[in-house]
Amino acid sequence: MQTAIALLTALTSLSVVVQPATADPRTSPGLSGSASAVVNVPAVDEPEHEHEHPDMPPQPDDFVRPEPPAGALSTEYTYVNSPLAGTMRTTLVTVQLADKTAAETDSAVPMNAAIASVVASRGFWSFASSGRVQISIVAERHLHKSAARSTQSPWDITETVSRELGWSQTSYSALVLFIPGSYLNNGAAGMTYSNGGIGGRILMPQNSRLTTPVLAHEFGHTLGLDHANSLQCGSGVSDVAPGPYDGFADPSCSVKTYGDNVDLMGISHYDYMPMISASFWDMGRFGDGNEIANLGTLTAARTIVLKPWAAPGSNRAAKFTDPKSGEVYFLELRTPVGYDAGKAVGGNRGVKITQQAPGNSSIVLPRSTLPFSGYYSNTQAWQAGSTFVTHAGTRVTIDSLSDSSATVTIHPGGLEAKGAFDSATATVTSSSAELVTQGWAVDPATSASSTDAHIYVTAPNGTRTGYAVRADRSRPDVNSYLGISGNHGFQHSLVVQTPGTYEVCVFAIASYQNTALGCKNVVAAIASPVGYLDHVSLAIEGNQAKLKANGWAVDKGSPAVSIPVHIYVTSPGGETLGYALTAGEPRPDVNQAIGVSGSHGYSWALPISISGQYKVCAYGIHVTPMSAGNSLLGCRSIDVPGADRPVGYLDWLSFRNQGESATLEIGGWSYDPGSPAASNPVHLYITAPDGKTTSQAVSADILRSDVNTAMKVSGSHGYRASIGVNQVGTYRVCAYGIYISVLSKGNSLLGCQSVTAKAAESPVGFLDSVAVESSGASAAIVSSGWTLEPTQPAASNPVHVYVTGPDGKTAGYAFGTTQLRADVNAFMSVTGNHGFRTSVPISQPGKYRVCAYGIAVSPLSAGHKLLECREVNAPVADIAIGYLDAVRVETVGGQPSLAAIGWTLDPNASSASIPVHTYVTSPDGITRSFSSTADLARPDVNTVMKVTGNHGYKTMTPITARGKYTVCTYGIGVAALKAGNAFLGCKFVSY
C-alpha cells in the first residue's frame, strides 16, 4: 500500500501547561556526555476523546518546506545516500513580542525550561542514532525584543525574528524560538520551517507538559522526517493496493495524519516520547545500521525473532519487500521498555507493522483500520496468533509474543508454483480406457520437498472430478533445470468406461499460489461404426406409394454383430420421423471389402401419401461400449411427384335465428383431382367473435350437378353444414379441401367468408293491472298482463314479477304466460297463449311496488324486457271488537276460579270465532296469561252486530290466594293485514 500523497494534513500534538523545570539543565552533564537527559514530569492518562478537552483546538500540519526550485529533480526521500551524522547546532531564543511584557514572557517561556526540552530532545535523537546525531545549544538569546506581535501568523513571527537575528538555515543548524501563548495562533503546538536540507526553524508556544515531546517531534522534522500516519479505511482492511482514490484502490481508504500514536512523529503525548518507527529509522539511516534486518525480496518463507524496538541492540526489527507488489514493510516489537515504557501497552504492545510512504512519512497498518474517535488508538499492534496479509498476498503471522521477544513467520505471496503438464494419453479397449497424465510440479517455497498436483478430469457428459496426486517421482531433468533437489514428477492413471473426449487440466500446488499448468483433450473411444446408405427410391405397389432404402453398417469394435440402423425421414412438410431397423441382411461384398464376418446389410420401405421432396438419412448405431458414438451413414433426397391439391369453393355463409336455435349455414363444393369420382372430406374452421376457433369435418357427398357439368367430373361433391352459435358478432369461416389421393401435393384452402350474427328482439308486452285482494286471513297482490317474444311469436315465454314491500325488501316470482289473450293475438297477428295473471301473498299493510319482465328464450336474444312497474296500497284491516262483560269468582268441584265473560269478533272475518287472551294479576303482583277461543253462542251480539257464528267467551282461571285480582282480556284479530289486537277491558274482583 504505497500512497501518492506528498504532504499530509490533520491534527498535531495536544498541550496542557506544566510547571517549568527548576534545575538549570545547562549545568547537566547530559550536554557534554552521550547519555540522554530527560525532563522528569508526572505521568497522566491520555484524553480519550477530543470533546473532553475543548481547549485543545485541531492543529494544522506542523512541518512546512518551501516548494523545490522549478526543474529540480524530486526524490522519494530528502536523503538516501548516507547515514545521518552530525550535531544540530541550535540557537535558542525566548522572544518578547511587541504586545507582551518582559515579565509575562519570562513567566511563560523560562529559559531553563526551554533548555531542558532541548536536552531531552538531544537524548532521544542521540539514542536513535547511537550518538551519531547530537543536538547542542550554540547560542542563547533571553527575552529578545521583537517587532513581531502575537496576532501575526507563526510564519510571519518566525520570518520577523529570523531577520532581526540575522539567522539563516545552513546544514545541521536549527533556530528554536519560544513565545508566550498556550498554542500558536494557527492552533499548532509547534511549527517547523525547513528549506529541505538538514536543519530548520522551530517556533514553540509557552512551556507545558507537551513542550518536550513536541520539541523532540519538531527536531525530527529538522532531520528531514515527516509524520507518522495510519491507514484508515471504511472497509477495515489492513492493507490496500495503490489506486485512484487519494492514492488507494479502495475508495473508503485515506491516510489519518498523525494517526500513529506509538511514534514520536505521530500525535504527541503528555510527558512521553515513544520511539520512532523502524521505517523512519531506515529513512534516516539512524543507529549503527544493524538494528533492522533487511530480508530483501522474499522468495521463501522466513521466521524471525524480534527484540524490543525501544531497547538497544542489533536485529531488533525487520524489513521485507513484497515479491509481487515491490512495496516495503517494517516489523518491530513494541513493548513497555525504554522510550516505549509509557505507551507500548495494552493493544499497542505487540508487533507493529509500518510501511514507507511518500514525502519521508510512514503509515502504520493496524489490524483494523476502521476510523477511531479521538486522537489516540490503543490497538495499533498485532498480537500473538494474528496474521497480517499484504494486499498482494504475503502473510505475516505472529507466532509468539512476550515483553522480551516475538517470533514472526513471513510467507511470501506471489511465489507461484512451477511445473509442466507433459502428456495425457489414453489406452482404449472395447469396454474401458485408461487415461494416464504425466508432468512435474515444484513449490518454490519448499523446493526440496515434494508438493501436490491437482488433476481435474471433465468427462464427455460435463461432469468434472478432481484428483490430488503427489509429485514425488524422480525427475532429474527438472532438478537440473531448476537447480533444486528432491522428487517432483507425477503420474496419474484413471480407468473410465464412458467413451468420448476427456478434458484433463493440471494445477501445480504451492503454499501460497497455485499455477495452472494447462489442459489437454484426450479421446478415449473406438472409432464410430462405418457403413453407407446405398440407395433411396420410390416404388408404386397397387394403390400404395413407398420410399425404399438400402445399405450396410458395421461396428468395428464388434465386427461380427449385426448392429442397429436408424433412418430419419423428413417429409415435404418439414416433419421428421425416425425408424429403427437392424443391419442383419447378408452383404458378402462388404465382408470381403473390409475383412469382417456376419450379416451387415439393411433394407427398408415406408408408405407415403404426399408428394414433394423427401430427405432420408441413415445412422449406424454402435454396440461397442467404448465406441466414439453413432455415425452418419449418408443422406439422400428424392422428389416424389403427386396429384394437384383439391379444388372447390366456399359458396355461401349465412346466419339464421329461428328462435329456438341460432345457426351458421355453410355450403360449397370440393373434389380431389387425383380421385375425381370420390367424395373427399372438407374441414371447416369457425372463428367466433371472441377470437376462439373451432373446427368441424364434413364430407363433400351432396350431389352438385352444376359442379359436375362445369368441371366435367362425376360423383357427389357438394357440402353443407349447420353450426349452432351462441355469441352476437362477426364469425369468420374458412373451408379446406382434404386430399384423398395416394400422392397429393396437399390440402387446399377453398375460401373464407364472414357473417354477422345479430341479436333477436327482446320480448314485448304490458302490465295491465295490479291490485290488492284480501279475504279474511289472507291477502295477495294480483297482477295481470301479457308478453311474447317476436322471434318466437307462437311460443309462451315466461314472465318474472318482482314485488317490493313496505319494508323495502324485494322478492321475485316466475310465472308462465298460459292464458289466452285473443285481443293480443288479434292485434299482434300471432297465435298461442301470451296472457298472465299472478298472485303474490302479502302480510304487511302499506305501499307495494310491482315490476313485470318479459323473459327472452331465444338463443341470441337482445335481453329481457321490463314491461312496466306499478305501485299499489294494501290498506290496514279493522281491528277486532268486543267487550269484557263481567268477572266473578265461581267454585267448581271445590276449586275457586275467576270467570271472565264477554264477546269479541274480527269485522274482516265476522263469521269466524277468534282467539281471546286473558291476563290475570294476582294479589302478589304476578301476572299470568291464558289463551282461549270466543266460540260460545252469543245471539244478542249476532243480532246487534248483524253477524253469524259464535263470538262469546268464558275463561276459567283457578285461584288460591286471598286478595284483590285484576283481569284483562284482548280480542286477537285473524285478518291478514290487521293493524293490531283489540283491548276488551279490565275488571277487579276480590276473593
PDB file of C-alpha atoms in Angstrom, residues 883-973:
ATOM      1  CA  TYR A 883    -116.168  -6.461  25.467  1.00  0.00           C
ATOM      2  CA  LEU A 884    -115.371  -7.923  28.873  1.00  0.00           C
ATOM      3  CA  ASP A 885    -118.848  -8.151  30.329  1.00  0.00           C
ATOM      4  CA  ALA A 886    -118.104  -9.458  33.813  1.00  0.00           C
ATOM      5  CA  VAL A 887    -115.571 -11.113  36.145  1.00  0.00           C
ATOM      6  CA  ARG A 888    -116.676 -13.192  39.147  1.00  0.00           C
ATOM      7  CA  VAL A 889    -115.490 -15.908  41.474  1.00  0.00           C
ATOM      8  CA  GLU A 890    -117.013 -19.343  40.802  1.00  0.00           C
ATOM      9  CA  THR A 891    -116.349 -22.583  42.615  1.00  0.00           C
ATOM     10  CA  VAL A 892    -116.413 -25.720  40.532  1.00  0.00           C
ATOM     11  CA  GLY A 893    -115.772 -29.064  42.256  1.00  0.00           C
ATOM     12  CA  GLY A 894    -114.447 -27.280  45.319  1.00  0.00           C
ATOM     13  CA  GLN A 895    -111.902 -25.284  43.287  1.00  0.00           C
ATOM     14  CA  PRO A 896    -112.409 -21.486  43.284  1.00  0.00           C
ATOM     15  CA  SER A 897    -111.790 -19.848  39.854  1.00  0.00           C
ATOM     16  CA  LEU A 898    -112.089 -16.451  38.256  1.00  0.00           C
ATOM     17  CA  ALA A 899    -114.640 -16.474  35.436  1.00  0.00           C
ATOM     18  CA  ALA A 900    -114.127 -13.784  32.735  1.00  0.00           C
ATOM     19  CA  ILE A 901    -117.210 -13.430  30.491  1.00  0.00           C
ATOM     20  CA  GLY A 902    -117.545 -11.382  27.296  1.00  0.00           C
ATOM     21  CA  TRP A 903    -117.551 -11.428  23.484  1.00  0.00           C
ATOM     22  CA  THR A 904    -115.245 -10.487  20.563  1.00  0.00           C
ATOM     23  CA  LEU A 905    -115.150 -10.769  16.744  1.00  0.00           C
ATOM     24  CA  ASP A 906    -112.965  -9.696  13.773  1.00  0.00           C
ATOM     25  CA  PRO A 907    -115.017  -7.488  11.354  1.00  0.00           C
ATOM     26  CA  ASN A 908    -112.832  -8.741   8.480  1.00  0.00           C
ATOM     27  CA  ALA A 909    -113.882 -12.356   9.230  1.00  0.00           C
ATOM     28  CA  SER A 910    -117.185 -11.823  11.008  1.00  0.00           C
ATOM     29  CA  SER A 911    -118.324 -15.458  10.994  1.00  0.00           C
ATOM     30  CA  ALA A 912    -115.082 -16.801  12.479  1.00  0.00           C
ATOM     31  CA  SER A 913    -114.516 -17.467  16.196  1.00  0.00           C
ATOM     32  CA  ILE A 914    -111.292 -15.634  17.044  1.00  0.00           C
ATOM     33  CA  PRO A 915    -108.785 -16.180  19.893  1.00  0.00           C
ATOM     34  CA  VAL A 916    -109.089 -14.416  23.281  1.00  0.00           C
ATOM     35  CA  HIS A 917    -106.078 -13.730  25.542  1.00  0.00           C
ATOM     36  CA  THR A 918    -106.777 -13.276  29.281  1.00  0.00           C
ATOM     37  CA  TYR A 919    -104.209 -11.682  31.678  1.00  0.00           C
ATOM     38  CA  VAL A 920    -104.719 -12.222  35.458  1.00  0.00           C
ATOM     39  CA  THR A 921    -102.690 -10.237  38.028  1.00  0.00           C
ATOM     40  CA  SER A 922    -102.846 -11.936  41.481  1.00  0.00           C
ATOM     41  CA  PRO A 923    -102.538 -10.166  44.877  1.00  0.00           C
ATOM     42  CA  ASP A 924     -98.777 -10.825  44.913  1.00  0.00           C
ATOM     43  CA  GLY A 925     -98.334  -8.722  41.712  1.00  0.00           C
ATOM     44  CA  ILE A 926     -97.561 -11.631  39.401  1.00  0.00           C
ATOM     45  CA  THR A 927     -99.372 -11.589  36.034  1.00  0.00           C
ATOM     46  CA  ARG A 928    -100.217 -14.791  34.157  1.00  0.00           C
ATOM     47  CA  SER A 929    -101.709 -15.192  30.680  1.00  0.00           C
ATOM     48  CA  PHE A 930    -104.290 -17.637  29.352  1.00  0.00           C
ATOM     49  CA  SER A 931    -105.476 -18.318  25.794  1.00  0.00           C
ATOM     50  CA  SER A 932    -108.999 -19.391  24.743  1.00  0.00           C
ATOM     51  CA  THR A 933    -111.403 -19.021  21.825  1.00  0.00           C
ATOM     52  CA  ALA A 934    -114.559 -16.889  21.558  1.00  0.00           C
ATOM     53  CA  ASP A 935    -116.643 -19.857  20.359  1.00  0.00           C
ATOM     54  CA  LEU A 936    -119.696 -19.605  22.642  1.00  0.00           C
ATOM     55  CA  ALA A 937    -123.073 -18.609  21.192  1.00  0.00           C
ATOM     56  CA  ARG A 938    -123.993 -15.023  21.724  1.00  0.00           C
ATOM     57  CA  PRO A 939    -127.221 -14.447  19.757  1.00  0.00           C
ATOM     58  CA  ASP A 940    -127.507 -10.980  21.254  1.00  0.00           C
ATOM     59  CA  VAL A 941    -124.218 -10.000  19.730  1.00  0.00           C
ATOM     60  CA  ASN A 942    -125.152 -11.554  16.372  1.00  0.00           C
ATOM     61  CA  THR A 943    -128.418  -9.602  16.324  1.00  0.00           C
ATOM     62  CA  VAL A 944    -126.829  -6.277  17.230  1.00  0.00           C
ATOM     63  CA  MET A 945    -123.696  -6.678  15.026  1.00  0.00           C
ATOM     64  CA  LYS A 946    -125.595  -8.388  12.203  1.00  0.00           C
ATOM     65  CA  VAL A 947    -123.131 -11.276  12.041  1.00  0.00           C
ATOM     66  CA  THR A 948    -123.281 -15.030  12.227  1.00  0.00           C
ATOM     67  CA  GLY A 949    -121.224 -17.578  14.072  1.00  0.00           C
ATOM     68  CA  ASN A 950    -120.190 -17.939  17.770  1.00  0.00           C
ATOM     69  CA  HIS A 951    -118.365 -14.993  19.362  1.00  0.00           C
ATOM     70  CA  GLY A 952    -118.843 -15.381  23.175  1.00  0.00           C
ATOM     71  CA  TYR A 953    -116.140 -16.421  25.613  1.00  0.00           C
ATOM     72  CA  LYS A 954    -115.874 -17.520  29.226  1.00  0.00           C
ATOM     73  CA  THR A 955    -112.444 -18.162  30.678  1.00  0.00           C
ATOM     74  CA  MET A 956    -111.913 -20.005  33.994  1.00  0.00           C
ATOM     75  CA  THR A 957    -108.710 -19.232  35.951  1.00  0.00           C
ATOM     76  CA  PRO A 958    -108.054 -21.268  39.134  1.00  0.00           C
ATOM     77  CA  ILE A 959    -107.047 -19.186  42.200  1.00  0.00           C
ATOM     78  CA  THR A 960    -105.878 -19.990  45.747  1.00  0.00           C
ATOM     79  CA  ALA A 961    -104.678 -16.796  47.376  1.00  0.00           C
ATOM     80  CA  ARG A 962    -106.925 -14.307  49.091  1.00  0.00           C
ATOM     81  CA  GLY A 963    -106.957 -10.730  47.911  1.00  0.00           C
ATOM     82  CA  LYS A 964    -107.689  -8.469  45.005  1.00  0.00           C
ATOM     83  CA  TYR A 965    -107.334  -9.748  41.394  1.00  0.00           C
ATOM     84  CA  THR A 966    -107.164  -7.774  38.135  1.00  0.00           C
ATOM     85  CA  VAL A 967    -108.486  -9.486  34.957  1.00  0.00           C
ATOM     86  CA  CYS A 968    -107.943  -8.041  31.411  1.00  0.00           C
ATOM     87  CA  THR A 969    -108.985  -9.584  28.072  1.00  0.00           C
ATOM     88  CA  TYR A 970    -107.891  -8.998  24.439  1.00  0.00           C
ATOM     89  CA  GLY A 971    -109.551  -9.975  21.174  1.00  0.00           C
ATOM     90  CA  ILE A 972    -106.964 -11.412  18.761  1.00  0.00           C
ATOM     91  CA  GLY A 973    -107.763 -10.480  15.123  1.00  0.00           C
TER      92      GLY A 973
END
